Short mmCIF file of N, CA and C in Angstrom, two decimals:
data_model
loop_
_atom_site.label_atom_id
_atom_site.label_comp_id
_atom_site.label_asym_id
_atom_site.label_seq_id
_atom_site.Cartn_x
_atom_site.Cartn_y
_atom_site.Cartn_z
N UNK A 1 -115.35 147.53 32.61
CA UNK A 1 -116.12 148.70 32.98
C UNK A 1 -117.23 148.28 33.94
N UNK A 2 -117.32 148.94 35.05
CA UNK A 2 -118.41 148.68 35.99
C UNK A 2 -119.43 149.80 35.89
N UNK A 3 -120.67 149.40 35.84
CA UNK A 3 -121.77 150.35 35.78
C UNK A 3 -122.52 150.25 37.09
N UNK A 4 -122.64 151.35 37.81
CA UNK A 4 -123.35 151.33 39.08
C UNK A 4 -124.71 151.98 38.90
N UNK A 5 -125.72 151.33 39.44
CA UNK A 5 -127.08 151.83 39.34
C UNK A 5 -127.71 151.75 40.73
N UNK A 6 -128.33 152.81 41.17
CA UNK A 6 -129.01 152.78 42.47
C UNK A 6 -130.41 152.23 42.29
N UNK A 7 -130.71 151.19 43.05
CA UNK A 7 -132.03 150.57 43.01
C UNK A 7 -132.44 150.20 44.42
N UNK A 8 -133.64 150.60 44.81
CA UNK A 8 -134.17 150.21 46.11
C UNK A 8 -133.19 150.49 47.25
N UNK A 9 -132.51 151.55 47.21
CA UNK A 9 -131.50 151.94 48.19
C UNK A 9 -130.35 150.94 48.28
N UNK A 10 -130.17 150.09 47.27
CA UNK A 10 -129.03 149.18 47.16
C UNK A 10 -128.24 149.62 45.94
N UNK A 11 -126.95 149.42 45.99
CA UNK A 11 -126.15 149.63 44.79
C UNK A 11 -126.02 148.28 44.10
N UNK A 12 -126.37 148.27 42.84
CA UNK A 12 -126.26 147.05 42.05
C UNK A 12 -125.08 147.22 41.12
N UNK A 13 -124.13 146.33 41.21
CA UNK A 13 -122.97 146.36 40.33
C UNK A 13 -123.29 145.48 39.14
N UNK A 14 -123.32 146.08 37.95
CA UNK A 14 -123.60 145.30 36.75
C UNK A 14 -122.52 144.25 36.58
N UNK A 15 -122.94 143.04 36.31
CA UNK A 15 -122.02 141.93 36.16
C UNK A 15 -122.07 141.41 34.74
N UNK A 16 -120.94 141.04 34.23
CA UNK A 16 -120.86 140.45 32.91
C UNK A 16 -120.47 139.00 33.06
N UNK A 17 -121.22 138.15 32.38
CA UNK A 17 -120.90 136.73 32.39
C UNK A 17 -119.86 136.52 31.29
N UNK A 18 -118.72 135.96 31.68
CA UNK A 18 -117.63 135.70 30.75
C UNK A 18 -117.32 134.21 30.80
N UNK A 19 -117.41 133.57 29.65
CA UNK A 19 -117.15 132.12 29.58
C UNK A 19 -117.98 131.32 30.58
N UNK A 20 -119.22 131.74 30.78
CA UNK A 20 -120.13 131.00 31.63
C UNK A 20 -119.98 131.22 33.12
N UNK A 21 -119.21 132.23 33.52
CA UNK A 21 -119.01 132.48 34.95
C UNK A 21 -119.05 133.97 35.27
N UNK A 22 -119.35 134.26 36.51
CA UNK A 22 -119.11 135.58 37.10
C UNK A 22 -118.08 135.31 38.18
N UNK A 23 -116.84 135.60 37.88
CA UNK A 23 -115.73 135.19 38.72
C UNK A 23 -115.72 135.85 40.09
N UNK A 24 -116.06 137.12 40.14
CA UNK A 24 -115.97 137.86 41.40
C UNK A 24 -117.30 137.87 42.13
N UNK A 25 -117.29 137.74 43.46
CA UNK A 25 -118.53 137.85 44.23
C UNK A 25 -119.20 139.20 44.00
N UNK A 26 -120.49 139.26 44.22
CA UNK A 26 -121.25 140.48 44.04
C UNK A 26 -121.12 141.44 45.21
N UNK A 27 -120.58 140.95 46.32
CA UNK A 27 -120.40 141.77 47.51
C UNK A 27 -119.05 141.46 48.15
N UNK A 28 -118.64 142.30 49.06
CA UNK A 28 -117.38 142.05 49.76
C UNK A 28 -117.59 141.13 50.98
N UNK A 29 -118.84 140.91 51.37
CA UNK A 29 -119.16 140.04 52.49
C UNK A 29 -119.41 138.63 51.98
N UNK A 30 -118.72 137.64 52.50
CA UNK A 30 -118.95 136.26 52.05
C UNK A 30 -120.40 135.84 52.26
N UNK A 31 -120.86 134.93 51.40
CA UNK A 31 -122.21 134.42 51.55
C UNK A 31 -122.38 133.58 52.80
N UNK A 32 -123.58 133.59 53.34
CA UNK A 32 -123.92 132.83 54.54
C UNK A 32 -124.89 131.72 54.12
N UNK A 33 -124.47 130.47 54.27
CA UNK A 33 -125.27 129.35 53.77
C UNK A 33 -126.62 129.21 54.49
N UNK A 34 -126.69 129.58 55.75
CA UNK A 34 -127.97 129.48 56.47
C UNK A 34 -128.97 130.51 55.93
N UNK A 35 -128.50 131.73 55.69
CA UNK A 35 -129.39 132.73 55.08
C UNK A 35 -129.77 132.29 53.68
N UNK A 36 -128.81 131.70 52.96
CA UNK A 36 -129.09 131.22 51.61
C UNK A 36 -130.15 130.14 51.59
N UNK A 37 -130.08 129.23 52.55
CA UNK A 37 -131.09 128.17 52.64
C UNK A 37 -132.46 128.78 52.86
N UNK A 38 -132.55 129.77 53.74
CA UNK A 38 -133.83 130.43 54.02
C UNK A 38 -134.37 131.11 52.76
N UNK A 39 -133.51 131.73 51.98
CA UNK A 39 -133.94 132.38 50.74
C UNK A 39 -134.46 131.35 49.74
N UNK A 40 -133.73 130.27 49.57
CA UNK A 40 -134.13 129.23 48.62
C UNK A 40 -135.48 128.63 49.02
N UNK A 41 -135.69 128.40 50.30
CA UNK A 41 -136.92 127.78 50.78
C UNK A 41 -138.09 128.77 50.85
N UNK A 42 -137.80 130.06 50.80
CA UNK A 42 -138.84 131.08 50.97
C UNK A 42 -139.76 131.18 49.75
N UNK A 43 -141.03 131.22 50.01
CA UNK A 43 -142.01 131.43 48.94
C UNK A 43 -142.30 132.92 48.74
N UNK A 44 -141.60 133.77 49.48
CA UNK A 44 -141.76 135.21 49.31
C UNK A 44 -140.55 135.86 48.66
N UNK A 45 -139.36 135.30 48.82
CA UNK A 45 -138.18 135.96 48.26
C UNK A 45 -137.53 135.15 47.13
N UNK A 46 -136.97 134.01 47.43
CA UNK A 46 -136.27 133.24 46.42
C UNK A 46 -137.18 132.56 45.41
N UNK A 47 -138.26 132.03 45.92
CA UNK A 47 -139.26 131.35 45.07
C UNK A 47 -138.70 130.13 44.35
N UNK A 48 -137.56 129.63 44.76
CA UNK A 48 -136.91 128.50 44.08
C UNK A 48 -137.76 127.24 44.10
N UNK A 49 -138.48 127.02 45.21
CA UNK A 49 -139.24 125.79 45.35
C UNK A 49 -140.53 125.78 44.54
N UNK A 50 -140.82 126.87 43.86
CA UNK A 50 -141.95 126.83 42.93
C UNK A 50 -141.63 125.89 41.77
N UNK A 51 -140.36 125.83 41.38
CA UNK A 51 -139.94 125.00 40.25
C UNK A 51 -139.04 123.83 40.65
N UNK A 52 -138.17 124.05 41.62
CA UNK A 52 -137.21 123.04 42.05
C UNK A 52 -137.70 122.31 43.29
N UNK A 53 -137.16 121.12 43.51
CA UNK A 53 -137.31 120.44 44.79
C UNK A 53 -135.91 120.39 45.40
N UNK A 54 -135.86 120.09 46.68
CA UNK A 54 -134.57 120.06 47.34
C UNK A 54 -134.66 119.44 48.71
N UNK A 55 -133.58 119.53 49.47
CA UNK A 55 -133.52 118.91 50.79
C UNK A 55 -134.22 119.77 51.85
N UNK A 56 -135.53 119.89 51.70
CA UNK A 56 -136.33 120.72 52.60
C UNK A 56 -137.51 119.89 53.11
N UNK A 57 -137.28 118.98 54.06
CA UNK A 57 -138.36 118.11 54.52
C UNK A 57 -139.53 118.88 55.13
N UNK A 58 -139.28 120.09 55.61
CA UNK A 58 -140.34 120.88 56.23
C UNK A 58 -141.27 121.52 55.20
N UNK A 59 -140.87 121.55 53.94
CA UNK A 59 -141.68 122.16 52.88
C UNK A 59 -142.48 121.08 52.17
N UNK A 60 -143.79 121.14 52.31
CA UNK A 60 -144.65 120.10 51.74
C UNK A 60 -144.72 120.14 50.23
N UNK A 61 -144.83 121.31 49.66
CA UNK A 61 -145.04 121.41 48.22
C UNK A 61 -143.80 121.99 47.56
N UNK A 62 -143.15 121.15 46.77
CA UNK A 62 -141.95 121.57 46.06
C UNK A 62 -142.16 121.32 44.57
N UNK A 63 -141.47 122.10 43.76
CA UNK A 63 -141.68 122.06 42.33
C UNK A 63 -141.14 120.84 41.63
N UNK A 64 -141.64 120.64 40.43
CA UNK A 64 -141.14 119.56 39.59
C UNK A 64 -140.93 120.02 38.14
N UNK A 65 -140.83 121.34 37.95
CA UNK A 65 -140.61 121.90 36.61
C UNK A 65 -139.13 122.01 36.26
N UNK A 66 -138.28 121.94 37.27
CA UNK A 66 -136.84 122.11 37.08
C UNK A 66 -136.13 121.01 37.87
N UNK A 67 -134.85 120.81 37.61
CA UNK A 67 -134.13 119.73 38.30
C UNK A 67 -134.10 119.91 39.82
N UNK A 68 -133.99 118.79 40.50
CA UNK A 68 -133.80 118.80 41.95
C UNK A 68 -132.49 119.53 42.23
N UNK A 69 -132.48 120.39 43.24
CA UNK A 69 -131.34 121.28 43.46
C UNK A 69 -130.02 120.55 43.69
N UNK A 70 -130.01 119.51 44.50
CA UNK A 70 -128.74 118.82 44.77
C UNK A 70 -128.11 118.29 43.50
N UNK A 71 -128.91 117.72 42.63
CA UNK A 71 -128.36 117.17 41.38
C UNK A 71 -128.01 118.28 40.39
N UNK A 72 -128.76 119.37 40.41
CA UNK A 72 -128.49 120.42 39.42
C UNK A 72 -127.26 121.25 39.76
N UNK A 73 -126.85 121.30 41.03
CA UNK A 73 -125.67 122.09 41.38
C UNK A 73 -124.41 121.24 41.46
N UNK A 74 -124.54 119.94 41.33
CA UNK A 74 -123.42 119.03 41.56
C UNK A 74 -122.20 119.31 40.70
N UNK A 75 -122.38 119.86 39.53
CA UNK A 75 -121.24 120.05 38.64
C UNK A 75 -120.76 121.51 38.55
N UNK A 76 -121.31 122.39 39.37
CA UNK A 76 -120.99 123.81 39.24
C UNK A 76 -120.14 124.35 40.38
N UNK A 77 -119.27 125.29 40.02
CA UNK A 77 -118.47 126.03 40.98
C UNK A 77 -119.25 127.27 41.41
N UNK A 78 -118.76 128.00 42.40
CA UNK A 78 -119.40 129.23 42.85
C UNK A 78 -119.54 130.24 41.70
N UNK A 79 -118.50 130.50 40.89
CA UNK A 79 -118.67 131.45 39.78
C UNK A 79 -119.71 130.99 38.75
N UNK A 80 -119.82 129.69 38.53
CA UNK A 80 -120.82 129.18 37.59
C UNK A 80 -122.23 129.31 38.17
N UNK A 81 -122.39 129.00 39.44
CA UNK A 81 -123.70 129.16 40.09
C UNK A 81 -124.12 130.62 40.11
N UNK A 82 -123.20 131.49 40.45
CA UNK A 82 -123.49 132.93 40.49
C UNK A 82 -124.02 133.39 39.14
N UNK A 83 -123.39 132.99 38.06
CA UNK A 83 -123.82 133.40 36.72
C UNK A 83 -125.22 132.88 36.42
N UNK A 84 -125.52 131.66 36.80
CA UNK A 84 -126.83 131.07 36.52
C UNK A 84 -127.94 131.76 37.31
N UNK A 85 -127.64 132.19 38.51
CA UNK A 85 -128.64 132.88 39.32
C UNK A 85 -128.82 134.32 38.81
N UNK A 86 -127.73 134.97 38.49
CA UNK A 86 -127.82 136.34 37.98
C UNK A 86 -128.66 136.39 36.71
N UNK A 87 -128.41 135.48 35.75
CA UNK A 87 -129.13 135.52 34.49
C UNK A 87 -129.11 134.15 33.80
N UNK A 88 -130.07 133.32 34.12
CA UNK A 88 -130.15 131.98 33.54
C UNK A 88 -130.37 132.02 32.03
N UNK A 89 -130.93 133.10 31.51
CA UNK A 89 -131.19 133.17 30.07
C UNK A 89 -129.91 133.25 29.25
N UNK A 90 -128.80 133.58 29.87
CA UNK A 90 -127.51 133.57 29.17
C UNK A 90 -127.21 132.16 28.68
N UNK A 91 -127.63 131.16 29.44
CA UNK A 91 -127.35 129.76 29.14
C UNK A 91 -128.46 129.10 28.32
N UNK A 92 -129.68 129.58 28.48
CA UNK A 92 -130.83 129.01 27.77
C UNK A 92 -131.85 130.13 27.57
N UNK A 93 -131.95 130.59 26.35
CA UNK A 93 -132.83 131.74 26.07
C UNK A 93 -134.30 131.42 26.33
N UNK A 94 -134.67 130.17 26.44
CA UNK A 94 -136.06 129.79 26.66
C UNK A 94 -136.34 129.35 28.10
N UNK A 95 -135.40 129.58 28.99
CA UNK A 95 -135.58 129.18 30.38
C UNK A 95 -136.77 129.89 31.02
N UNK A 96 -137.39 129.21 31.98
CA UNK A 96 -138.44 129.87 32.76
C UNK A 96 -137.88 130.44 34.07
N UNK A 97 -136.61 130.16 34.34
CA UNK A 97 -135.98 130.69 35.55
C UNK A 97 -135.76 132.19 35.38
N UNK A 98 -136.19 132.97 36.36
CA UNK A 98 -136.00 134.42 36.24
C UNK A 98 -134.53 134.83 36.40
N UNK A 99 -134.22 135.98 35.87
CA UNK A 99 -132.91 136.60 36.08
C UNK A 99 -132.99 137.32 37.43
N UNK A 100 -132.31 136.80 38.42
CA UNK A 100 -132.44 137.33 39.77
C UNK A 100 -131.68 138.63 40.01
N UNK A 101 -130.78 138.98 39.10
CA UNK A 101 -129.96 140.18 39.34
C UNK A 101 -129.82 141.02 38.07
N UNK A 102 -130.87 141.03 37.28
CA UNK A 102 -130.91 141.86 36.08
C UNK A 102 -132.11 142.77 36.16
N UNK A 103 -131.99 143.92 35.54
CA UNK A 103 -133.12 144.85 35.51
C UNK A 103 -133.48 145.27 34.09
N UNK A 104 -132.72 144.81 33.12
CA UNK A 104 -133.00 145.22 31.73
C UNK A 104 -133.41 144.01 30.89
N UNK A 105 -134.08 144.29 29.79
CA UNK A 105 -134.51 143.27 28.84
C UNK A 105 -135.33 142.15 29.48
N UNK A 106 -136.21 142.52 30.39
CA UNK A 106 -137.07 141.56 31.06
C UNK A 106 -138.48 141.67 30.48
N UNK A 107 -139.26 140.62 30.60
CA UNK A 107 -140.63 140.59 30.08
C UNK A 107 -141.64 140.58 31.21
N UNK A 108 -142.75 141.23 30.99
CA UNK A 108 -143.90 141.21 31.90
C UNK A 108 -143.55 141.56 33.33
N UNK A 109 -142.86 142.65 33.52
CA UNK A 109 -142.51 143.13 34.86
C UNK A 109 -143.56 144.17 35.27
N UNK A 110 -144.19 143.95 36.40
CA UNK A 110 -145.17 144.90 36.90
C UNK A 110 -144.49 146.25 37.12
N UNK A 111 -145.16 147.34 36.80
CA UNK A 111 -144.54 148.67 36.92
C UNK A 111 -143.90 148.93 38.29
N UNK A 112 -144.52 148.46 39.36
CA UNK A 112 -143.95 148.74 40.69
C UNK A 112 -142.64 147.99 40.93
N UNK A 113 -142.32 146.97 40.11
CA UNK A 113 -141.08 146.22 40.25
C UNK A 113 -140.05 146.57 39.19
N UNK A 114 -140.41 147.43 38.25
CA UNK A 114 -139.48 147.81 37.19
C UNK A 114 -138.23 148.45 37.79
N UNK A 115 -137.07 148.07 37.28
CA UNK A 115 -135.82 148.63 37.75
C UNK A 115 -135.28 148.00 39.02
N UNK A 116 -135.94 146.96 39.53
CA UNK A 116 -135.51 146.29 40.74
C UNK A 116 -135.03 144.88 40.42
N UNK A 117 -134.06 144.42 41.16
CA UNK A 117 -133.64 143.03 41.04
C UNK A 117 -134.51 142.19 41.97
N UNK A 118 -134.61 140.90 41.69
CA UNK A 118 -135.38 140.01 42.56
C UNK A 118 -134.63 139.82 43.88
N UNK A 119 -133.35 139.55 43.78
CA UNK A 119 -132.48 139.42 44.96
C UNK A 119 -131.37 140.45 44.85
N UNK A 120 -130.88 140.90 45.99
CA UNK A 120 -129.73 141.80 45.95
C UNK A 120 -128.44 140.96 45.92
N UNK A 121 -127.32 141.62 45.76
CA UNK A 121 -126.04 140.93 45.63
C UNK A 121 -125.72 140.05 46.82
N UNK A 122 -125.99 140.52 48.03
CA UNK A 122 -125.70 139.70 49.22
C UNK A 122 -126.57 138.47 49.26
N UNK A 123 -127.83 138.62 48.90
CA UNK A 123 -128.73 137.47 48.88
C UNK A 123 -128.26 136.42 47.87
N UNK A 124 -127.77 136.87 46.73
CA UNK A 124 -127.25 135.92 45.73
C UNK A 124 -126.03 135.21 46.29
N UNK A 125 -125.14 135.93 46.93
CA UNK A 125 -123.96 135.30 47.53
C UNK A 125 -124.37 134.30 48.61
N UNK A 126 -125.41 134.61 49.37
CA UNK A 126 -125.91 133.68 50.39
C UNK A 126 -126.46 132.41 49.72
N UNK A 127 -127.22 132.58 48.64
CA UNK A 127 -127.78 131.41 47.94
C UNK A 127 -126.65 130.56 47.36
N UNK A 128 -125.66 131.20 46.77
CA UNK A 128 -124.51 130.46 46.23
C UNK A 128 -123.83 129.66 47.35
N UNK A 129 -123.63 130.29 48.51
CA UNK A 129 -123.01 129.59 49.64
C UNK A 129 -123.83 128.37 50.05
N UNK A 130 -125.16 128.52 50.09
CA UNK A 130 -126.01 127.37 50.42
C UNK A 130 -125.92 126.28 49.36
N UNK A 131 -126.03 126.66 48.10
CA UNK A 131 -125.99 125.66 47.03
C UNK A 131 -124.67 124.89 47.03
N UNK A 132 -123.59 125.54 47.39
CA UNK A 132 -122.31 124.84 47.48
C UNK A 132 -122.31 123.78 48.57
N UNK A 133 -123.14 123.95 49.61
CA UNK A 133 -123.22 122.92 50.65
C UNK A 133 -123.90 121.67 50.11
N UNK A 134 -124.70 121.80 49.06
CA UNK A 134 -125.37 120.67 48.43
C UNK A 134 -124.45 119.96 47.44
N UNK A 135 -123.44 120.68 47.03
CA UNK A 135 -122.53 120.21 45.98
C UNK A 135 -121.42 119.39 46.62
N UNK A 136 -121.49 118.09 46.44
CA UNK A 136 -120.48 117.22 47.03
C UNK A 136 -119.39 116.85 46.01
N UNK A 137 -119.54 117.35 44.77
CA UNK A 137 -118.59 117.02 43.71
C UNK A 137 -117.51 118.08 43.54
N UNK A 138 -117.93 119.35 43.44
CA UNK A 138 -117.01 120.46 43.18
C UNK A 138 -117.14 121.48 44.30
N UNK A 139 -116.05 121.89 44.89
CA UNK A 139 -116.11 122.94 45.92
C UNK A 139 -115.16 124.05 45.59
#
């Protein structure tokens, strides 16, 4: 069953994680690794570098609260990465990583952001495409 919800003039397709993966892409357009890199490095959209470090020599301040991105993605496929970005709490209920594509059962969401995802489906596909470029083990 697919549940469609209109948010921020985007259609969000509810995704279910099954056996640790979201098998199907969130959009019909393939992810773009260059856009994904920009999202990951962005301190306004992806916010990944607040906690993670990665291959971003131009970024002076990178996080140390979470694993370095290249090592953390090394064992994951695209469906596994997609699931972790959509809702990391599925894998670890105490994670500090936000659910980038969920709008329900969230804590401390400012009223102006209620009902919105952090990233849209295309942005998640772009991030997955970028993370796969870091993954030299599984493609």
